[in-house]
Coordinates of C-alpha atoms in Angstrom, one line a residue:
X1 CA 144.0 -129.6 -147.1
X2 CA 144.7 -132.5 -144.8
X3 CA 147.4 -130.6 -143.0
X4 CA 145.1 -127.7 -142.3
X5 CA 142.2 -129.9 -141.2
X6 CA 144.8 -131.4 -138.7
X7 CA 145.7 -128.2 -137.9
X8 CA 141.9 -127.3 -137.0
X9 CA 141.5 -130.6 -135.1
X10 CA 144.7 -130.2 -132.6
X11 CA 143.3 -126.5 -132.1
X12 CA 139.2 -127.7 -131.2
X13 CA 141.0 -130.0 -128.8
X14 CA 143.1 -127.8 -127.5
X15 CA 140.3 -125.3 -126.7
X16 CA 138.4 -128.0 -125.6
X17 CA 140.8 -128.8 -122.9
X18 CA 141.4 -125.4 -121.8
X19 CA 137.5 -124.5 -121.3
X20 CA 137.6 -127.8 -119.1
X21 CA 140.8 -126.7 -116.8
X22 CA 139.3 -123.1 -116.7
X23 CA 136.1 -124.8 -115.4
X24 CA 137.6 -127.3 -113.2
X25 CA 139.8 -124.5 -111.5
X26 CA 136.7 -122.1 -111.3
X27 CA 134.7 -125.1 -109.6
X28 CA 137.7 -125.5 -106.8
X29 CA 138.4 -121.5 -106.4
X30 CA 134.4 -121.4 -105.6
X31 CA 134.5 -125.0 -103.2
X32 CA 137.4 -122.9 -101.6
X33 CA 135.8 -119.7 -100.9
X34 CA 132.4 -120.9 -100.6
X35 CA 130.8 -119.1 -103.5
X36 CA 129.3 -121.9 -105.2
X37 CA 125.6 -122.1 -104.3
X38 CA 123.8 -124.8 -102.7
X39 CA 120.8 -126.4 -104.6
X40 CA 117.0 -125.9 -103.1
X41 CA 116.5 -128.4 -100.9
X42 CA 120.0 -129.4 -100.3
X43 CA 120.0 -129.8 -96.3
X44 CA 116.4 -131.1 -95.9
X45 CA 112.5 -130.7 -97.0
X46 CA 109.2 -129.9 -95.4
X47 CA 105.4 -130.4 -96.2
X48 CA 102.9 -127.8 -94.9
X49 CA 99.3 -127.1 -95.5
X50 CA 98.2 -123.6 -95.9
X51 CA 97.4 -122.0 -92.1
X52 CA 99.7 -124.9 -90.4
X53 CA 103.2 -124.4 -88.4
X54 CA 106.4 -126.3 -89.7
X55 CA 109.4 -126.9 -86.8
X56 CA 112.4 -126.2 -88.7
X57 CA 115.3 -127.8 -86.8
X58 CA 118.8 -127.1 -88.1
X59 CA 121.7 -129.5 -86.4
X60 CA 124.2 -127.0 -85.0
X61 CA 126.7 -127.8 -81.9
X62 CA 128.1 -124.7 -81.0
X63 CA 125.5 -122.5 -78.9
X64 CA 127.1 -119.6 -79.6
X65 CA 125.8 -119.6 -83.1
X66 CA 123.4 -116.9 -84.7
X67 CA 120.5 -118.8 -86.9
X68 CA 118.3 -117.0 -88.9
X69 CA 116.0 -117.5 -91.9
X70 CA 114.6 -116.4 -94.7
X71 CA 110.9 -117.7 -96.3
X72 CA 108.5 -115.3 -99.0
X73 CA 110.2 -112.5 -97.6
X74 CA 109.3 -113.0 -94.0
X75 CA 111.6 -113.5 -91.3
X76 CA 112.1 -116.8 -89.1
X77 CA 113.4 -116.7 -85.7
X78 CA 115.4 -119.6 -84.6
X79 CA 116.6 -120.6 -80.5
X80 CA 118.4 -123.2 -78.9
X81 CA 116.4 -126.3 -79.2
X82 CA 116.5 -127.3 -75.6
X83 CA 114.5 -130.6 -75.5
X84 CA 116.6 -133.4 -73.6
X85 CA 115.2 -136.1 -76.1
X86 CA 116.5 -133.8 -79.1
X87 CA 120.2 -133.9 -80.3
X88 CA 121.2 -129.9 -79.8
X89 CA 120.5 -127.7 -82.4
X90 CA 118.1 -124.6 -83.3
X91 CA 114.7 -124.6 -84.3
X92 CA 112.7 -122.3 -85.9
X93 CA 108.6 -121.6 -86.1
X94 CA 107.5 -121.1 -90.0
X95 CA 104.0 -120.0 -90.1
X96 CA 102.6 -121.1 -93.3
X97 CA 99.9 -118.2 -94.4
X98 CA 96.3 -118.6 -95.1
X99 CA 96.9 -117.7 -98.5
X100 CA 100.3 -118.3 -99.2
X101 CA 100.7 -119.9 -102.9
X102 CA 101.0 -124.0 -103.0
X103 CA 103.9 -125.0 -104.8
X104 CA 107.6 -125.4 -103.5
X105 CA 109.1 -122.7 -102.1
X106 CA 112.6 -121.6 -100.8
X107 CA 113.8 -121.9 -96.6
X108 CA 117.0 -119.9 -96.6
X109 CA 118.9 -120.2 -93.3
X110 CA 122.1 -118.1 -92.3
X111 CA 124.4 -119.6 -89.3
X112 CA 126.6 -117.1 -88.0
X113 CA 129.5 -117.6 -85.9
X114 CA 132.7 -115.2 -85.2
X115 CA 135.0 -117.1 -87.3
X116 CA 132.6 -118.0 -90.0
X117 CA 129.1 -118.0 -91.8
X118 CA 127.3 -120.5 -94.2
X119 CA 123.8 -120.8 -95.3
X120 CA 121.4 -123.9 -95.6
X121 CA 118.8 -124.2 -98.1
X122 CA 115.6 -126.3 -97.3
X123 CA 112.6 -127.4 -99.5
X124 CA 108.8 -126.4 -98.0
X125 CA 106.0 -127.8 -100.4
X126 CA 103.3 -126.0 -99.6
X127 CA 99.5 -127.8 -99.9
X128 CA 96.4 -126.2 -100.4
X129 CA 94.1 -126.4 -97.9
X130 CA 90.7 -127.3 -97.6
X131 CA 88.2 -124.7 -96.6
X132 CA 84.6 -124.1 -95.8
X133 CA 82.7 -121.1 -97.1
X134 CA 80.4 -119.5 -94.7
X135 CA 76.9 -117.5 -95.6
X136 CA 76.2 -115.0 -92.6
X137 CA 73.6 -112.5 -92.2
X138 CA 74.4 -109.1 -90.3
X139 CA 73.0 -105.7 -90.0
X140 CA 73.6 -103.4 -93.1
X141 CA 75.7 -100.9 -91.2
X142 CA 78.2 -103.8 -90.3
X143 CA 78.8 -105.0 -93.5
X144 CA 78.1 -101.6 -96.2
X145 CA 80.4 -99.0 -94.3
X146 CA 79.9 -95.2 -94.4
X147 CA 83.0 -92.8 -95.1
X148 CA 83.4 -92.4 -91.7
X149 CA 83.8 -95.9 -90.4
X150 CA 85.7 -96.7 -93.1
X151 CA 88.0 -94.0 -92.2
X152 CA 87.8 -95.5 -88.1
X153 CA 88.7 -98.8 -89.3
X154 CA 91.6 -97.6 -91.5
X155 CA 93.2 -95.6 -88.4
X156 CA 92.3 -98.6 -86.4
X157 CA 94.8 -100.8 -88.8
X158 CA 97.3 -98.2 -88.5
X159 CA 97.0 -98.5 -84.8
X160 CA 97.7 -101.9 -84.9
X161 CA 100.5 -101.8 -87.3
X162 CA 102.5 -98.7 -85.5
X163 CA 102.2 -101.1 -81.8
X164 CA 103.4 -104.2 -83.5
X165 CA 106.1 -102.9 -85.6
X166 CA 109.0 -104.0 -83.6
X167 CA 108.9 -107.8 -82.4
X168 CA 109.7 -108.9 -78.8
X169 CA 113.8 -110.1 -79.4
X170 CA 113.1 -112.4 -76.9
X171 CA 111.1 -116.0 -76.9
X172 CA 108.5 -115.7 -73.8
X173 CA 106.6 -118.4 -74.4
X174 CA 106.9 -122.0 -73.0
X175 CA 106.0 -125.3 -73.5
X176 CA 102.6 -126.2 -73.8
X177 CA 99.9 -124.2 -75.3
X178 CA 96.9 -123.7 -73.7
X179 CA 93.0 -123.4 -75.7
X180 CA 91.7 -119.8 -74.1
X181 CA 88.2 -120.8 -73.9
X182 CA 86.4 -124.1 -73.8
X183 CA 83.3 -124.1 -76.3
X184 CA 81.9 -125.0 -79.5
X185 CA 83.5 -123.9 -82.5
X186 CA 81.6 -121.7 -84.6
X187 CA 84.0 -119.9 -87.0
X188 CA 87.1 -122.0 -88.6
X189 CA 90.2 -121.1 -89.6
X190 CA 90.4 -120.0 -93.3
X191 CA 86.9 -120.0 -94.2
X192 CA 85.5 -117.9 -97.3
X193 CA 82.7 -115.9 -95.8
X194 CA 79.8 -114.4 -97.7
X195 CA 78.5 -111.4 -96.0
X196 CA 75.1 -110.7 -96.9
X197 CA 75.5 -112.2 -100.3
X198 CA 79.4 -110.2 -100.7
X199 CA 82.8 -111.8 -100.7
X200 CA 84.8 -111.0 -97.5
X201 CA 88.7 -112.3 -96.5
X202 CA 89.1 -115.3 -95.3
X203 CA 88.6 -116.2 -91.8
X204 CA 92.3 -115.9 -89.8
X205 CA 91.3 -116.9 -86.5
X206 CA 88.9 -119.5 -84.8
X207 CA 85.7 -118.3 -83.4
X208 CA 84.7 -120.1 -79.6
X209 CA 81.2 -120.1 -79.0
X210 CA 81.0 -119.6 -75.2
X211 CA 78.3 -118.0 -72.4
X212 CA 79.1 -113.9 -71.9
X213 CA 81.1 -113.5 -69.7
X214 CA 82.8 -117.1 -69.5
X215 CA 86.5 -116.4 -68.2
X216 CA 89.4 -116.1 -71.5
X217 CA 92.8 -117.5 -70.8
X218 CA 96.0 -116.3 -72.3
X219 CA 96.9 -119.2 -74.3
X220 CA 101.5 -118.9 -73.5
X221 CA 103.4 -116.6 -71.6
X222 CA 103.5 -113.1 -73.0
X223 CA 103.4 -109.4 -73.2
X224 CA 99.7 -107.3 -73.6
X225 CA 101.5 -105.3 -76.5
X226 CA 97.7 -103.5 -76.8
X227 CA 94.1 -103.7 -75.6
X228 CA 91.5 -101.9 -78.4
X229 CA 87.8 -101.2 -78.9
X230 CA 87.9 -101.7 -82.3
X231 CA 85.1 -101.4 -85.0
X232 CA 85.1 -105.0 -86.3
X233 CA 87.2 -106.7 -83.9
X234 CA 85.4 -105.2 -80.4
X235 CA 87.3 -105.2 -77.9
X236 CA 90.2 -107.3 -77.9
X237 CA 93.8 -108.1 -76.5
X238 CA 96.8 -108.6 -78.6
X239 CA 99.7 -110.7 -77.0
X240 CA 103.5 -110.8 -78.4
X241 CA 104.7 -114.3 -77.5
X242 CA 108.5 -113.4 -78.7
X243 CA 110.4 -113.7 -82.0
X244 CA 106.9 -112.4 -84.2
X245 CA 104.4 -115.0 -82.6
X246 CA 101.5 -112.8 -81.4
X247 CA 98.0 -114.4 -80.6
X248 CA 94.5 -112.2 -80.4
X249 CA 91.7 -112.5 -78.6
X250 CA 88.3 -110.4 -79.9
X251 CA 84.8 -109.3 -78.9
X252 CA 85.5 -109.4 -75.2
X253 CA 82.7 -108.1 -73.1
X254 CA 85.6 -106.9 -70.5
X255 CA 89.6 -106.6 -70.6
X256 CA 91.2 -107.4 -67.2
X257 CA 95.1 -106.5 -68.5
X258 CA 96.5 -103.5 -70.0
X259 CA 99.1 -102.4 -72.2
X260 CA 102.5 -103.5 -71.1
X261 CA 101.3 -106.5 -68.8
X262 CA 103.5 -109.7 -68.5
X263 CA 101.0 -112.7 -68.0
X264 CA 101.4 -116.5 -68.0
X265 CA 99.9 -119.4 -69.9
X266 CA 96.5 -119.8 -68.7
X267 CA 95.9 -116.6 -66.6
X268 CA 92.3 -114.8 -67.2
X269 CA 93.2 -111.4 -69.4
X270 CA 89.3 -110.7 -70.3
X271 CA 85.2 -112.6 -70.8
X272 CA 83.7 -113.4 -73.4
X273 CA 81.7 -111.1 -75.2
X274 CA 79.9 -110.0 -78.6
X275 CA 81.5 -106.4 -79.2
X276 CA 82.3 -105.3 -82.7
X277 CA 81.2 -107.2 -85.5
X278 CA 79.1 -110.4 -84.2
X279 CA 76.3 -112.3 -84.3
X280 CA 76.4 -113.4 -80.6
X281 CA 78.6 -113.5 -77.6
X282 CA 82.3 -116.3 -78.7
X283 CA 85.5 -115.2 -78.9
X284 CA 87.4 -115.3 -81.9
X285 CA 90.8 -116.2 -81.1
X286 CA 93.7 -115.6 -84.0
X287 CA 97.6 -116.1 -84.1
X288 CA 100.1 -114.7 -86.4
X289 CA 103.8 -116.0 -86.6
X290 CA 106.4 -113.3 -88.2
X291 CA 103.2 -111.9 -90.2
X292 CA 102.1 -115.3 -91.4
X293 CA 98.1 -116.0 -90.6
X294 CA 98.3 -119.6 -88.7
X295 CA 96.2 -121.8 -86.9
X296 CA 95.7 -121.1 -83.7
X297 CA 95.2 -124.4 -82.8
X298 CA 98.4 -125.3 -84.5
X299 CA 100.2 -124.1 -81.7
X300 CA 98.6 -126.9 -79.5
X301 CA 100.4 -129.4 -81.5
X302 CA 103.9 -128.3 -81.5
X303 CA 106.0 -130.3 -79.9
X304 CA 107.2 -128.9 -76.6
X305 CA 105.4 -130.5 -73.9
X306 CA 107.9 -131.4 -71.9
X307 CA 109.6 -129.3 -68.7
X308 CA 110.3 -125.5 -68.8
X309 CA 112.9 -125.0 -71.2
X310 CA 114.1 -121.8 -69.6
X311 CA 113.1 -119.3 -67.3
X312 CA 115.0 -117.4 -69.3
X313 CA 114.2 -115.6 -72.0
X314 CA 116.8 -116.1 -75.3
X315 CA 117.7 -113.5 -77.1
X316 CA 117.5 -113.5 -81.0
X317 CA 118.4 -110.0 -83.2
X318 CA 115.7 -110.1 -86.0
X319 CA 114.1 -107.4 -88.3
X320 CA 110.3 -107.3 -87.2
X321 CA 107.3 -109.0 -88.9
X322 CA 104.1 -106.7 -89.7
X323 CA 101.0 -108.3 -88.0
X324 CA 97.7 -106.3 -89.1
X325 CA 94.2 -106.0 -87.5
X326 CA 91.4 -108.0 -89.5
X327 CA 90.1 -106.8 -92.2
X328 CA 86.4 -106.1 -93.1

């Protein structure tokens, strides 16, 4: 009996030890190729309120490296951070939706190079934020749709959809973001809003209360990638900024661009108006970043202020965001 319990013990350890130097030489074959996974949160964390933008910069020397990343399925673009007060790198614009769950999610970035590839995996808490809830009072026929505006504003969505399917590749806006219109702010970001006593979507622009007519800027540099007459929206003017940041300006008594136009920060692309569904003459001015409802005021806070970075446009290869029309 004690010669076979021996037995039994030299064999555990035995066993034992060969589990251990299978493990250990698994752990080096996968530091070797690479395979072994990074942890969440591994190469750096960000905090984000629901609606806000988060710069994501990622420390890479060589230029001629291809960023890209990953967050709730939705693409993020990434250029050459260019600021002279900033060590060199890429940074990247995540647009934290409206209604995107709070919690800790997942960043996944990609660098890219012709010799080699490695990915980076950052932390982004996201808060909840804090919200008004708006009662308004508007004709029946703008609230209770009949079959046939329902079926306008469905094609109207489609419209949208089909002309922003494909993202600019290119990043055509530069420093310094400018407010469209100067006015009082009647409509904010992310409110609830009670339609004649019925739940509607929250609010995914800002709305500018302003005279009719009062002169709208373009708030970067951009392409008019389509002007509409829209059922809820009036007329309006959709801008593509580059790399999935688009910006919309609605209920415009006139549009003075059309489809295709190249404009700059601050030049006059329509006047405010009260078409479609509103109470009175504002603009409601929204922004979406690689399908992601921000802000729009978020993008006066980022932090490229300085000098031109480039005349240039930069280049990025990226699959394209979907960027709807509002919903009733």
């Amino acid at each position: 009996m004690l010669n076979l319990y021996h037995f039994r013990r030299v064999m555990s350890v035995r066993c034992l030890s060969g589990n251990a130097f299978l493990l250990a030489g698994s752990l080096l074959i996968g530091l070797v190729t690479g395979s072994v996974p990074t942890a969440q949160g591994a190469d750096g964390r960000y905090t984000g309120k629901q609606g806000e933008v988060i710069v994501v910069k990622v420390p890479v020397d060589d230029s001629a490296t291809r960023v890209q990343g990953k967050f709730l399925g939705r693409p993020i673009s990434f250029f050459p951070d260019t600021r002279l007060e900033e060590p060199k790198g890429f940074v990247g614009l995540l647009g934290i939706d409206l209604q995107d769950e709070p919690g800790t999610h997942e960043l996944i970035v990609e660098l890219k190079t012709a010799e080699e590839s490695r990915t980076l995996r950052y932390s982004v808490s996201i808060v909840k934020g804090k919200f008004h809830v708006e009662h308004l009072t508007l004709p029946k026929d703008k609230v209770d749709l009949d079959e046939k505006s329902v079926a306008r504003w469905k094609a109207e969505q489609e419209q949208v959809k089909a002309a922003l399917a494909t993202d600019s590749q290119s990043k055509l806006w530069q420093p310094g973001f400018v407010e469209p219109v100067s006015g009082r702010r009647t409509g904010i970001f992310g409110s609830m809003r009670i339609m004649n006593g019925q739940a509607r979507n929250p609010h995914n622009g800002e709305d500018i209360g302003a005279p009719l007519g009062t002169a709208v800027a373009a708030t970067n540099d951009g392409m008019v990638r389509l002007t509409v007459d829209h059922i809820f929206s009036g007329k309006g003017v959709f801008l593509d900024h580059g790399l999935g940041l688009y910006s919309m300006y609605f209920h415009l008594s006139e549009i003075l661009v059309k489809d295709g136009d190249q404009v700059k920060a601050g030049q006059i692309i329509g006047k405010v108006g009260s078409t479609g569904r509103a109470t009175g003459p504002h603009l409601h001015w929204g922004a979406k970043l690689n399908g992601a409802r921000v802000n729009p005021y978020a993008l006066l806070d980022l932090p490229f202020k300085g000098a031109v970075q480039s005349a240039a446009p930069v280049p990025v290869t990226q699959p394209a965001s979907g960027v709807g029309s509002p919903a009733p």
